[in-house]
Each structure stands twice: as C-alpha cells, then as structure tokens.
Amino acid sequence: MNLLGLYNYWVYLFLLLVGMYTVFAKNNYVKRLIGLSIFQSAVFLLFISMDKVAGGTGPIFTGNPVTDAVFANPLPQVLILTAIVVGIAGTALGLAITVRIREEYGSIEESDIRKMDDQS
Amino acid sequence: MITVFDYFTLTMVAIVAVATITSSNLFVASMWSGIYSLLMACNFFILDAADVALTEAAVGAGVSTVLYMGALSLTDDKEQVSRGRKILPLLAVVALGLILMIVTIEHPRVGDINAPIHQHVAPWYIEKTPEYINIPNLVTAILASFRGFDTMGEVLVIFTAGIGVISVLSFKPKRAASVSGSELGKQIRGLHHHAVLRVVGKLLIPIILLFGLLVQFHGKYSPGGGFSAGALFAAAIMLYGILEGADRSAHAMPQAVMLKLAALGCTIYTGVGFVCMLLGHHFLDYNALWPSNPKLGQYYGILMVEFGVGLTVTAVLIMIFNAIANRATY
C-alpha cells in the first residue's frame, strides 16, 4: 500500500477541517471569511491533485512529440480556474456586508451583535 | 524530485493555514492568508496546473490581501479572543475528518494514470482539440469553446457579485461620517512618505500591465487567459491606488465607467454567442464565424470571448477595490 501517494488528500482534508472549524467556532466575521476561503482552497487542492498524471506535463501542445505524450487532465483545471475568480468575488461581497454590519452595530463579533439584537 | 517539492509546499501550506486562523490580529491573519495563497499557487504549479497557479497567485496573494486590508481599515483589526473552549465544533470537525480519512484509503494515488478521472472524457478532449479547435493550450480551448456555457455563467456570477458589492456599500448610515472617503484618501495619500516604496512600486505598474496583456492575448499558446489577465490588470490598478491614494485610482478609473465596462464584457461574451446563432449555428458555436475555415472561426471566437472575460474581471475587481478603499469611516 502506497500511503505516501495520499499525502495530497490528507493535506486537503486538514485544510478543509481547519476552514470548517474556523467557520463554526470563531466569533469574528472577518476571521470566518478567512476560514471560508481556506475551506474553498482546500477544494481547489483536491481537484488539482486529481488532475496530476505521473510523468505528464501541463496541458499545452508544444509540437514536441516527447512532451506531448502525456498530459495532466485539463478538465479540473478549467473548473478551478474559474472558481478562484468567482471565489474572490464572493469574498468581496462578504467583506462589503461585514463593513455594513460594523457601521450599523459598531462591532464585527457575532456575540456582541446577538446581544444587541436581543436587547432591541 | 517533484514529489519532494510537492510534500514540502503542502506541509508549509498546512502550517500557514494554522497560523492564519490562530493569529488574533486580523491584519496579521490577512497577511498570512496571502502567504498561504502564494504557497498554494506554487503547489498548483508543481501539480502541472500552470493556468490555475497564475490565477491563484494574482487573485489569492494579490487582490484578496488588498481587499482584506481595505475592509479591515473600515472595521476592527483585533479579534476578541473568547474564553470558553469550543468542544462541539472540534468534535464535529474531528469526526468528519476521521470518516473522510477512511474514505481516502480507497482513492487512486496522486499521479495514477488509471484513475477514473483520466479515463472518462478527458482523453476525448486531449485527442480532439487539435482537430476541432487547433490551439495549443488545452485549458483555454476547453474553457472558452467546449465548455463556453459554464464560463459564461461564471462571468455573469462575477458581474453579479460586483453589483452586489456596489449596492451593499451604497447605503450610508444615518450618523455623520467621522472621516469622509476622499478626505481620508488625501490624509494618508497612499505611501507618500515612503520614497523607496513609491518609486519601486511605480516602476512595477507598467510591467504588471504589460504582463497582463501578454497573459490576455497569448493565453491560447501559453498559460493564461481572461481570468488571470483580469486579475493582473486589477492588481496593477490596486497597486496604483495603494501608492497614490485610493481617491486618485477612483478618479482615474471612475466607478460608473467600470460598471459599464463590466457590463460590456458580459455583452461581448453573450453577443458572440448570439452572432453564432444568427449565422445559423448553435449558441457559442464559433465555427459559424468563419464557415470556410472552422478552426479560424474558433480562433477568433475564443479571442473575443476571452477579451470579454478579461474586461469583466478587470472592471469588477477595480470597482470592488474602489468601493471599499474610498468608503468613509463611520
């Protein structure tokens, strides 16, 4: 059993759990957004780890028959390429909402905001 | 040898991820997350995904760090450290981790060519791209032509997110601003007092723009395309905003113009699709653009579509940066 070949997946798992724990347990909204983006890039790592082919090159034809023999799988790369830019657009939207929350409540800690909501 | 680098960067990524979430100063955390993205980009490159690495480096390490900094300057930079231990989230996360870990034992190993993912549709794309599309970069071919529908959806999502940011930040609180946005820009005036940073930074801007143009228009032959080029252009404008003050970058790139450019990018993309339909082919079937030589039609179709993508991504990211960086503090 070649367990070292699974190292990428274990790091992916670790990052996924770190991101998920941050979203669950942290009280601060900006911290949660950072956790969410770690969670997101863990998924990117999963996809890109799957596309690798041993002895292959990046999926670009060079006209050289030696390097054009084996390619990494281009399909996950396409999916992740677009997902990265969509991810930053989503993060920016989250940050804008956080800024608005700070302006209305004077805080970006969830416990403070809940307290204020209960009082009103 | 490659795998050694792979393990090294992956281990670094894991360590940096822990550092990111444990630092209670949020500025420090956003810097850590920039380093995290850069290491992640290195790792993508090692895993033969050059296009993805380029985009991740520009977006993750460049644009997102700037956006976090801008947002933090409008909110609090310190996180309140809560006393109580969070047992339940930890338990849930560890339980999920154990389950997924057991599942991974069955996974095909990294680099295994017999893995199901390499047997399904990917060989068809690799075999048929020279015949149908005839551009060297397979990623661009699939992104813009074979799966053009997906990419159109992604571009519209980015446009929507840009409009979302603008509309969320268009609300103003009832109480008066403590410092107005343009005044704030004049007060700090970027890095006015750091002569070395300003001079070196200004030298970098044209080089980044030039590299962005290369990535945009050479994306059919080398790694790149509209998404990475858009992020690079936006990064150059953001650098200008950081060095000279965000009010000047908003003056050079007015929000109203950026909004129209973002819409224009989406219109170019969908417009190419409709032109193909009017010429009697399917939506986004670029063969219609040059019926006597379909490969040339594909070439021009991909060129225009990628241009639309680049325009939208650039305009939306600049719009978001200007909206956050010129916000008054309340």
CSV table of C-alpha atoms in Angstrom, one decimal:
chain,number,residue,atom,x,y,z
A,1,MET,CA,0.0,0.0,0.0
A,2,ASN,CA,1.5,3.3,-1.1
A,3,LEU,CA,0.2,5.7,1.5
A,4,LEU,CA,2.5,8.5,0.5
A,5,GLY,CA,0.5,8.9,-2.7
A,6,LEU,CA,-2.4,10.0,-0.5
A,7,TYR,CA,-0.5,12.9,1.2
A,8,ASN,CA,-2.2,15.5,-1.0
A,9,TYR,CA,-5.6,14.2,0.0
A,10,TRP,CA,-4.6,14.3,3.7
A,11,VAL,CA,-3.4,17.9,3.4
A,12,TYR,CA,-6.7,18.7,1.6
A,13,LEU,CA,-8.6,17.1,4.5
A,14,PHE,CA,-6.6,19.0,7.1
A,15,LEU,CA,-7.2,22.3,5.3
A,16,LEU,CA,-10.9,21.5,4.9
A,17,LEU,CA,-11.3,20.8,8.6
A,18,VAL,CA,-9.2,23.9,9.6
A,19,GLY,CA,-11.5,26.1,7.4
A,20,MET,CA,-14.6,24.4,8.7
A,21,TYR,CA,-13.6,24.7,12.3
A,22,THR,CA,-12.9,28.4,11.8
A,23,VAL,CA,-16.4,29.0,10.3
A,24,PHE,CA,-18.0,27.0,13.2
A,25,ALA,CA,-16.1,28.2,16.2
A,26,LYS,CA,-14.8,31.7,15.6
A,27,ASN,CA,-16.8,34.7,16.7
A,28,ASN,CA,-15.3,37.3,14.3
A,29,TYR,CA,-16.8,37.7,10.9
A,30,VAL,CA,-13.6,38.6,9.1
A,31,LYS,CA,-12.0,35.5,10.6
A,32,ARG,CA,-14.9,33.4,9.4
A,33,LEU,CA,-14.4,34.7,5.9
A,34,ILE,CA,-10.7,33.8,6.0
A,35,GLY,CA,-11.8,30.4,7.2
A,36,LEU,CA,-14.2,30.1,4.4
A,37,SER,CA,-11.5,30.9,1.8
A,38,ILE,CA,-9.2,28.3,3.4
A,39,PHE,CA,-12.1,25.8,3.0
A,40,GLN,CA,-12.6,26.9,-0.6
A,41,SER,CA,-8.9,26.5,-1.5
A,42,ALA,CA,-8.9,23.0,0.1
A,43,VAL,CA,-11.4,22.0,-2.5
A,44,PHE,CA,-9.2,23.6,-5.2
A,45,LEU,CA,-6.3,21.4,-3.9
A,46,LEU,CA,-8.5,18.3,-4.1
A,47,PHE,CA,-9.3,19.0,-7.8
A,48,ILE,CA,-5.8,19.9,-8.8
A,49,SER,CA,-4.3,16.9,-7.0
A,50,MET,CA,-6.6,14.7,-9.1
A,51,ASP,CA,-5.5,16.1,-12.4
A,52,LYS,CA,-1.8,15.2,-12.0
A,53,VAL,CA,-0.5,12.3,-14.1
A,54,ALA,CA,2.9,10.9,-13.2
A,55,GLY,CA,5.4,11.7,-15.9
A,56,GLY,CA,3.0,14.1,-17.6
A,57,THR,CA,3.3,17.8,-18.4
A,58,GLY,CA,1.0,20.8,-18.3
A,59,PRO,CA,-1.8,20.5,-20.9
A,60,ILE,CA,-0.2,22.6,-23.6
A,61,PHE,CA,0.8,21.3,-27.0
A,62,THR,CA,4.3,22.2,-27.8
A,63,GLY,CA,4.8,20.4,-31.1
A,64,ASN,CA,7.5,18.2,-29.5
A,65,PRO,CA,6.4,14.6,-29.6
A,66,VAL,CA,8.3,13.8,-26.3
A,67,THR,CA,6.5,16.3,-24.1
A,68,ASP,CA,3.1,16.0,-26.0
A,69,ALA,CA,2.9,12.3,-25.0
A,70,VAL,CA,1.2,12.5,-21.6
A,71,PHE,CA,-0.8,15.5,-20.3
A,72,ALA,CA,-2.3,16.4,-16.9
A,73,ASN,CA,-6.1,16.3,-17.0
A,74,PRO,CA,-7.2,19.8,-18.2
A,75,LEU,CA,-10.8,19.5,-17.1
A,76,PRO,CA,-10.4,20.0,-13.3
A,77,GLN,CA,-8.0,22.9,-14.1
A,78,VAL,CA,-10.8,24.7,-16.1
A,79,LEU,CA,-13.2,24.3,-13.3
A,80,ILE,CA,-10.8,25.6,-10.7
A,81,LEU,CA,-9.5,28.5,-12.8
A,82,THR,CA,-13.0,30.0,-12.9
A,83,ALA,CA,-13.8,29.0,-9.3
A,84,ILE,CA,-10.9,31.0,-8.0
A,85,VAL,CA,-12.1,34.3,-9.5
A,86,VAL,CA,-15.7,33.6,-8.6
A,87,GLY,CA,-14.4,32.9,-5.0
A,88,ILE,CA,-12.7,36.2,-4.7
A,89,ALA,CA,-15.9,38.0,-5.9
A,90,GLY,CA,-17.8,36.1,-3.2
A,91,THR,CA,-15.3,37.0,-0.6
A,92,ALA,CA,-15.5,40.7,-1.6
A,93,LEU,CA,-19.3,40.6,-1.2
A,94,GLY,CA,-18.9,39.1,2.2
A,95,LEU,CA,-16.4,41.8,3.2
A,96,ALA,CA,-18.8,44.5,2.0
A,97,ILE,CA,-21.5,43.1,4.1
A,98,THR,CA,-19.1,42.9,7.1
A,99,VAL,CA,-18.3,46.6,6.6
A,100,ARG,CA,-22.0,47.4,6.7
A,101,ILE,CA,-22.5,45.4,9.8
A,102,ARG,CA,-19.7,47.2,11.5
A,103,GLU,CA,-21.3,50.5,10.6
A,104,GLU,CA,-24.7,49.6,12.0
A,105,TYR,CA,-23.7,47.7,15.1
A,106,GLY,CA,-20.2,49.0,15.8
A,107,SER,CA,-18.8,45.5,16.1
A,108,ILE,CA,-18.0,42.5,13.9
A,109,GLU,CA,-18.2,40.0,16.8
A,110,GLU,CA,-21.2,37.7,16.5
A,111,SER,CA,-21.8,37.5,20.3
A,112,ASP,CA,-22.0,41.3,20.6
A,113,ILE,CA,-24.4,41.6,17.7
A,114,ARG,CA,-26.7,38.9,19.1
A,115,LYS,CA,-26.7,40.7,22.5
A,116,MET,CA,-27.7,43.9,20.7
A,117,ASP,CA,-30.4,42.2,18.8
A,118,ASP,CA,-31.8,40.6,22.0
A,119,GLN,CA,-32.0,44.0,23.7
A,120,SER,CA,-33.8,45.8,21.0
B,1,MET,CA,12.2,15.1,-7.0
B,2,ILE,CA,9.0,16.8,-8.0
B,3,THR,CA,7.1,14.9,-5.3
B,4,VAL,CA,9.6,16.1,-2.6
B,5,PHE,CA,8.7,19.7,-3.6
B,6,ASP,CA,5.1,18.8,-3.5
B,7,TYR,CA,5.3,17.4,0.0
B,8,PHE,CA,7.3,20.4,1.2
B,9,THR,CA,4.9,23.1,-0.1
B,10,LEU,CA,1.9,21.1,1.1
B,11,THR,CA,3.4,20.9,4.6
B,12,MET,CA,4.1,24.6,4.5
B,13,VAL,CA,0.5,25.3,3.4
B,14,ALA,CA,-0.9,23.3,6.3
B,15,ILE,CA,1.4,25.2,8.8
B,16,VAL,CA,0.5,28.6,7.4
B,17,ALA,CA,-3.2,27.7,7.5
B,18,VAL,CA,-3.0,27.1,11.2
B,19,ALA,CA,-1.0,30.3,11.7
B,20,THR,CA,-3.7,32.2,9.8
B,21,ILE,CA,-6.6,31.2,12.0
B,22,THR,CA,-4.7,31.4,15.3
B,23,SER,CA,-3.4,34.9,15.0
B,24,SER,CA,-5.8,37.2,16.8
B,25,ASN,CA,-4.6,40.4,14.9
B,26,LEU,CA,-6.6,40.4,11.8
B,27,PHE,CA,-4.1,42.3,9.7
B,28,VAL,CA,-1.5,39.6,10.5
B,29,ALA,CA,-4.1,37.0,9.6
B,30,SER,CA,-4.8,38.5,6.2
B,31,MET,CA,-1.0,38.7,5.5
B,32,TRP,CA,-0.8,35.0,6.5
B,33,SER,CA,-3.6,34.2,4.1
B,34,GLY,CA,-1.7,36.0,1.3
B,35,ILE,CA,1.4,33.8,2.0
B,36,TYR,CA,-1.0,30.8,2.1
B,37,SER,CA,-2.3,31.6,-1.4
B,38,LEU,CA,1.2,32.1,-2.8
B,39,LEU,CA,2.3,28.7,-1.4
B,40,MET,CA,-0.8,27.1,-2.8
B,41,ALA,CA,0.0,28.6,-6.2
B,42,CYS,CA,3.5,27.1,-6.0
B,43,ASN,CA,1.9,23.7,-5.3
B,44,PHE,CA,-0.6,24.1,-8.2
B,45,PHE,CA,2.4,24.7,-10.5
B,46,ILE,CA,4.1,21.6,-9.2
B,47,LEU,CA,0.9,19.6,-9.9
B,48,ASP,CA,1.1,20.7,-13.6
B,49,ALA,CA,-1.7,23.3,-13.4
B,50,ALA,CA,0.1,26.4,-14.7
B,51,ASP,CA,-3.0,28.4,-15.6
B,52,VAL,CA,-4.5,27.8,-12.2
B,53,ALA,CA,-1.2,28.7,-10.4
B,54,LEU,CA,-1.1,32.0,-12.3
B,55,THR,CA,-4.6,32.9,-11.4
B,56,GLU,CA,-4.2,31.9,-7.7
B,57,ALA,CA,-1.0,33.9,-7.4
B,58,ALA,CA,-2.7,37.1,-8.8
B,59,VAL,CA,-6.0,36.7,-7.1
B,60,GLY,CA,-5.2,35.0,-3.8
B,61,ALA,CA,-1.9,36.6,-2.9
B,62,GLY,CA,-2.5,39.9,-4.6
B,63,VAL,CA,-6.1,41.0,-4.9
B,64,SER,CA,-7.7,39.3,-1.9
B,65,THR,CA,-5.0,40.5,0.5
B,66,VAL,CA,-5.6,44.1,-0.6
B,67,LEU,CA,-9.4,43.7,-0.2
B,68,TYR,CA,-9.0,42.2,3.3
B,69,MET,CA,-6.7,45.2,4.3
B,70,GLY,CA,-9.2,47.7,2.9
B,71,ALA,CA,-12.1,46.1,4.7
B,72,LEU,CA,-10.1,45.9,7.9
B,73,SER,CA,-9.3,49.6,7.8
B,74,LEU,CA,-13.1,50.1,8.0
B,75,THR,CA,-13.7,47.6,10.8
B,76,ASP,CA,-11.7,46.4,13.8
B,77,ASP,CA,-8.3,45.0,13.3
B,78,LYS,CA,-8.3,43.0,16.6
B,79,GLU,CA,-10.3,39.9,17.2
B,80,GLN,CA,-11.9,39.4,20.6
B,81,VAL,CA,-10.5,36.2,22.0
B,82,SER,CA,-13.2,34.2,23.6
B,83,ARG,CA,-12.5,32.4,26.8
B,84,GLY,CA,-14.7,29.3,26.6
B,85,ARG,CA,-13.4,26.2,24.7
B,86,LYS,CA,-15.5,25.2,21.7
B,87,ILE,CA,-15.8,21.5,22.2
B,88,LEU,CA,-18.7,20.8,19.9
B,89,PRO,CA,-17.3,22.3,16.7
B,90,LEU,CA,-14.0,20.5,17.4
B,91,LEU,CA,-15.7,17.2,17.9
B,92,ALA,CA,-17.8,17.6,14.8
B,93,VAL,CA,-14.8,18.5,12.7
B,94,VAL,CA,-12.6,15.6,14.0
B,95,ALA,CA,-15.4,13.1,13.4
B,96,LEU,CA,-15.9,14.3,9.9
B,97,GLY,CA,-12.1,14.2,9.4
B,98,LEU,CA,-11.9,10.6,10.6
B,99,ILE,CA,-14.7,9.5,8.3
B,100,LEU,CA,-13.1,11.2,5.2
B,101,MET,CA,-9.7,9.9,6.1
B,102,ILE,CA,-11.0,6.3,6.0
B,103,VAL,CA,-12.6,7.1,2.6
B,104,THR,CA,-9.3,8.4,1.2
B,105,ILE,CA,-7.6,5.0,1.6
B,106,GLU,CA,-9.6,3.8,-1.4
B,107,HIS,CA,-8.7,6.8,-3.5
B,108,PRO,CA,-6.5,6.3,-6.5
B,109,ARG,CA,-3.0,7.6,-5.7
B,110,VAL,CA,-1.9,11.0,-6.9
B,111,GLY,CA,-0.5,10.7,-10.5
B,112,ASP,CA,-2.1,7.3,-11.2
B,113,ILE,CA,-3.0,7.3,-14.9
B,114,ASN,CA,-5.5,4.6,-14.4
B,115,ALA,CA,-7.6,6.7,-12.1
B,116,PRO,CA,-11.3,7.0,-13.3
B,117,ILE,CA,-10.9,10.8,-13.8
B,118,HIS,CA,-8.3,10.2,-16.6
B,119,GLN,CA,-10.4,7.6,-18.3
B,120,HIS,CA,-13.7,9.3,-18.8
B,121,VAL,CA,-14.0,12.4,-21.0
B,122,ALA,CA,-10.5,13.9,-20.6
B,123,PRO,CA,-8.9,11.7,-23.3
B,124,TRP,CA,-11.5,12.8,-25.8
B,125,TYR,CA,-10.7,16.5,-25.1
B,126,ILE,CA,-7.0,15.9,-25.5
B,127,GLU,CA,-7.4,13.9,-28.7
B,128,LYS,CA,-10.0,16.1,-30.4
B,129,THR,CA,-8.7,19.6,-29.5
B,130,PRO,CA,-6.1,19.7,-32.4
B,131,GLU,CA,-8.8,18.5,-34.8
B,132,TYR,CA,-11.7,20.9,-33.8
B,133,ILE,CA,-10.0,23.9,-32.3
B,134,ASN,CA,-6.3,23.7,-33.0
B,135,ILE,CA,-4.9,26.0,-30.3
B,136,PRO,CA,-2.0,24.7,-28.1
B,137,ASN,CA,-3.4,25.5,-24.7
B,138,LEU,CA,-6.0,22.8,-23.9
B,139,VAL,CA,-7.2,24.6,-20.8
B,140,THR,CA,-8.2,27.7,-22.9
B,141,ALA,CA,-9.7,25.5,-25.5
B,142,ILE,CA,-12.0,23.8,-23.0
B,143,LEU,CA,-12.7,26.9,-21.0
B,144,ALA,CA,-13.7,29.1,-23.9
B,145,SER,CA,-15.0,26.7,-26.5
B,146,PHE,CA,-16.0,23.2,-25.4
B,147,ARG,CA,-17.4,24.4,-22.1
B,148,GLY,CA,-18.2,28.0,-23.1
B,149,PHE,CA,-21.6,27.8,-21.4
B,150,ASP,CA,-20.0,27.2,-18.0
B,151,THR,CA,-17.6,30.1,-18.4
B,152,MET,CA,-20.4,32.4,-19.5
B,153,GLY,CA,-22.2,31.6,-16.2
B,154,GLU,CA,-19.1,32.3,-14.2
B,155,VAL,CA,-18.6,35.7,-15.9
B,156,LEU,CA,-22.2,36.6,-15.1
B,157,VAL,CA,-21.7,35.5,-11.5
B,158,ILE,CA,-18.6,37.8,-11.2
B,159,PHE,CA,-20.6,40.6,-12.7
B,160,THR,CA,-23.5,40.0,-10.2
B,161,ALA,CA,-21.0,39.9,-7.3
B,162,GLY,CA,-19.6,43.3,-8.4
B,163,ILE,CA,-23.1,44.8,-8.5
B,164,GLY,CA,-23.8,43.2,-5.1
B,165,VAL,CA,-20.8,44.9,-3.5
B,166,ILE,CA,-21.7,48.3,-5.1
B,167,SER,CA,-25.3,48.1,-3.9
B,168,VAL,CA,-24.4,46.9,-0.3
B,169,LEU,CA,-21.9,49.8,0.1
B,170,SER,CA,-24.3,52.4,-1.5
B,171,PHE,CA,-26.2,52.5,1.8
B,172,LYS,CA,-25.0,55.2,4.2
B,173,PRO,CA,-25.5,55.1,8.0
B,174,LYS,CA,-27.7,57.9,9.4
B,175,ARG,CA,-25.0,59.3,11.6
B,176,ALA,CA,-22.3,61.6,10.0
B,177,ALA,CA,-19.1,60.2,8.8
B,178,SER,CA,-16.1,60.7,11.1
B,179,VAL,CA,-13.8,61.0,8.1
B,180,SER,CA,-15.2,61.2,4.6
B,181,GLY,CA,-13.7,58.9,2.0
B,182,SER,CA,-12.0,61.5,-0.2
B,183,GLU,CA,-10.6,63.3,2.8
B,184,LEU,CA,-9.3,60.0,4.1
B,185,GLY,CA,-7.6,59.5,0.8
B,186,LYS,CA,-5.9,62.9,1.0
B,187,GLN,CA,-4.9,62.4,4.6
B,188,ILE,CA,-3.0,59.3,4.1
B,189,ARG,CA,-2.2,59.9,0.4
B,190,GLY,CA,-1.1,56.4,-0.1
B,191,LEU,CA,2.6,55.8,0.7
B,192,HIS,CA,3.5,59.4,0.2
B,193,HIS,CA,6.3,59.4,2.8
B,194,HIS,CA,7.9,56.1,1.7
B,195,ALA,CA,10.0,57.3,-1.2
B,196,VAL,CA,11.6,53.9,-2.0
B,197,LEU,CA,8.3,52.0,-2.0
B,198,ARG,CA,6.7,54.6,-4.2
B,199,VAL,CA,9.5,54.7,-6.8
B,200,VAL,CA,9.9,51.0,-7.0
B,201,GLY,CA,6.1,50.4,-6.9
B,202,LYS,CA,5.5,52.8,-9.8
B,203,LEU,CA,8.2,51.0,-11.8
B,204,LEU,CA,6.3,47.8,-11.3
B,205,ILE,CA,2.9,49.0,-12.5
B,206,PRO,CA,3.7,49.2,-16.3
B,207,ILE,CA,5.5,45.8,-16.1
B,208,ILE,CA,2.4,44.2,-14.5
B,209,LEU,CA,0.1,45.8,-17.1
B,210,LEU,CA,2.4,44.5,-19.9
B,211,PHE,CA,2.5,41.1,-18.4
B,212,GLY,CA,-1.3,41.2,-18.1
B,213,LEU,CA,-1.6,42.0,-21.9
B,214,LEU,CA,0.7,39.0,-22.7
B,215,VAL,CA,-1.4,36.7,-20.5
B,216,GLN,CA,-4.6,38.0,-22.1
B,217,PHE,CA,-3.7,37.7,-25.7
B,218,HIS,CA,-1.1,34.9,-25.6
B,219,GLY,CA,-3.3,32.7,-23.5
B,220,LYS,CA,-4.0,30.4,-26.4
B,221,TYR,CA,-0.4,29.4,-26.7
B,222,SER,CA,0.9,29.7,-23.1
B,223,PRO,CA,-0.7,29.6,-19.6
B,224,GLY,CA,-3.2,32.4,-19.2
B,225,GLY,CA,-6.4,33.8,-20.4
B,226,GLY,CA,-9.1,36.3,-19.5
B,227,PHE,CA,-9.4,35.4,-15.8
B,228,SER,CA,-5.7,35.6,-14.9
B,229,ALA,CA,-5.2,38.7,-17.0
B,230,GLY,CA,-8.1,40.5,-15.5
B,231,ALA,CA,-6.8,39.8,-12.0
B,232,LEU,CA,-3.3,41.1,-13.1
B,233,PHE,CA,-4.8,44.3,-14.6
B,234,ALA,CA,-6.8,44.9,-11.4
B,235,ALA,CA,-3.7,44.2,-9.3
B,236,ALA,CA,-1.8,46.9,-11.2
B,237,ILE,CA,-4.6,49.5,-10.6
B,238,MET,CA,-4.8,48.5,-6.9
B,239,LEU,CA,-1.0,49.0,-6.6
B,240,TYR,CA,-1.5,52.5,-8.0
B,241,GLY,CA,-4.3,53.1,-5.5
B,242,ILE,CA,-2.1,51.9,-2.6
B,243,LEU,CA,0.8,54.1,-3.7
B,244,GLU,CA,-1.0,57.2,-4.6
B,245,GLY,CA,-4.2,57.1,-2.6
B,246,ALA,CA,-7.4,55.4,-3.4
B,247,ASP,CA,-9.2,58.7,-4.4
B,248,ARG,CA,-6.8,59.0,-7.3
B,249,SER,CA,-7.3,55.4,-8.5
B,250,ALA,CA,-11.1,56.1,-8.3
B,251,HIS,CA,-10.6,59.3,-10.3
B,252,ALA,CA,-8.5,57.5,-13.0
B,253,MET,CA,-11.0,54.6,-13.1
B,254,PRO,CA,-14.4,56.1,-12.3
B,255,GLN,CA,-17.0,53.7,-10.9
B,256,ALA,CA,-19.6,54.5,-13.5
B,257,VAL,CA,-17.2,53.7,-16.4
B,258,MET,CA,-16.1,50.5,-14.7
B,259,LEU,CA,-19.7,49.4,-14.3
B,260,LYS,CA,-20.3,50.0,-18.0
B,261,LEU,CA,-17.1,48.1,-18.9
B,262,ALA,CA,-18.1,45.2,-16.8
B,263,ALA,CA,-21.5,45.0,-18.5
B,264,LEU,CA,-19.8,45.4,-21.9
B,265,GLY,CA,-17.6,42.4,-21.1
B,266,CYS,CA,-20.6,40.2,-20.4
B,267,THR,CA,-22.3,41.7,-23.6
B,268,ILE,CA,-19.3,40.8,-25.7
B,269,TYR,CA,-19.4,37.2,-24.4
B,270,THR,CA,-23.1,36.6,-24.9
B,271,GLY,CA,-23.1,38.7,-28.1
B,272,VAL,CA,-20.6,36.3,-29.7
B,273,GLY,CA,-23.0,33.5,-28.8
B,274,PHE,CA,-25.9,35.3,-30.4
B,275,VAL,CA,-23.9,36.1,-33.5
B,276,CYS,CA,-23.2,32.4,-33.9
B,277,MET,CA,-26.9,31.7,-33.6
B,278,LEU,CA,-27.8,34.4,-36.2
B,279,LEU,CA,-25.3,32.7,-38.6
B,280,GLY,CA,-27.3,29.5,-38.3
B,281,HIS,CA,-25.3,27.5,-35.8
B,282,HIS,CA,-25.7,26.8,-32.1
B,283,PHE,CA,-25.2,29.3,-29.3
B,284,LEU,CA,-21.4,29.8,-28.9
B,285,ASP,CA,-20.5,27.5,-31.8
B,286,TYR,CA,-17.6,29.6,-33.1
B,287,ASN,CA,-17.4,27.5,-36.3
B,288,ALA,CA,-20.1,29.9,-37.6
B,289,LEU,CA,-17.8,32.9,-37.5
B,290,TRP,CA,-15.6,31.6,-40.5
B,291,PRO,CA,-17.6,28.9,-42.3
B,292,SER,CA,-14.9,28.2,-44.9
B,293,ASN,CA,-12.3,27.6,-42.2
B,294,PRO,CA,-13.9,26.5,-38.9
B,295,LYS,CA,-10.6,26.5,-37.0
B,296,LEU,CA,-10.1,30.2,-37.8
B,297,GLY,CA,-13.6,30.8,-36.6
B,298,GLN,CA,-12.7,29.0,-33.3
B,299,TYR,CA,-9.6,31.2,-33.1
B,300,TYR,CA,-11.5,34.5,-33.4
B,301,GLY,CA,-14.4,33.3,-31.2
B,302,ILE,CA,-12.0,32.4,-28.4
B,303,LEU,CA,-10.1,35.6,-28.8
B,304,MET,CA,-13.3,37.7,-28.4
B,305,VAL,CA,-14.8,35.6,-25.6
B,306,GLU,CA,-11.6,35.8,-23.6
B,307,PHE,CA,-11.5,39.6,-24.2
B,308,GLY,CA,-15.0,39.8,-22.7
B,309,VAL,CA,-13.9,37.7,-19.7
B,310,GLY,CA,-10.8,39.9,-19.1
B,311,LEU,CA,-12.8,43.1,-19.4
B,312,THR,CA,-15.5,42.0,-16.9
B,313,VAL,CA,-13.0,40.6,-14.4
B,314,THR,CA,-10.8,43.7,-14.5
B,315,ALA,CA,-13.7,46.1,-14.2
B,316,VAL,CA,-15.4,44.2,-11.4
B,317,LEU,CA,-12.3,43.8,-9.3
B,318,ILE,CA,-11.3,47.5,-9.7
B,319,MET,CA,-14.9,48.5,-8.9
B,320,ILE,CA,-14.8,46.5,-5.7
B,321,PHE,CA,-11.4,47.9,-4.7
B,322,ASN,CA,-12.5,51.5,-5.3
B,323,ALA,CA,-15.8,51.0,-3.4
B,324,ILE,CA,-14.1,49.6,-0.3
B,325,ALA,CA,-11.0,51.8,-0.3
B,326,ASN,CA,-12.9,55.0,-0.8
B,327,ARG,CA,-15.5,54.2,1.8
B,328,ALA,CA,-15.8,56.8,4.6
B,329,THR,CA,-15.2,55.6,8.2
B,330,TYR,CA,-18.3,55.8,10.4
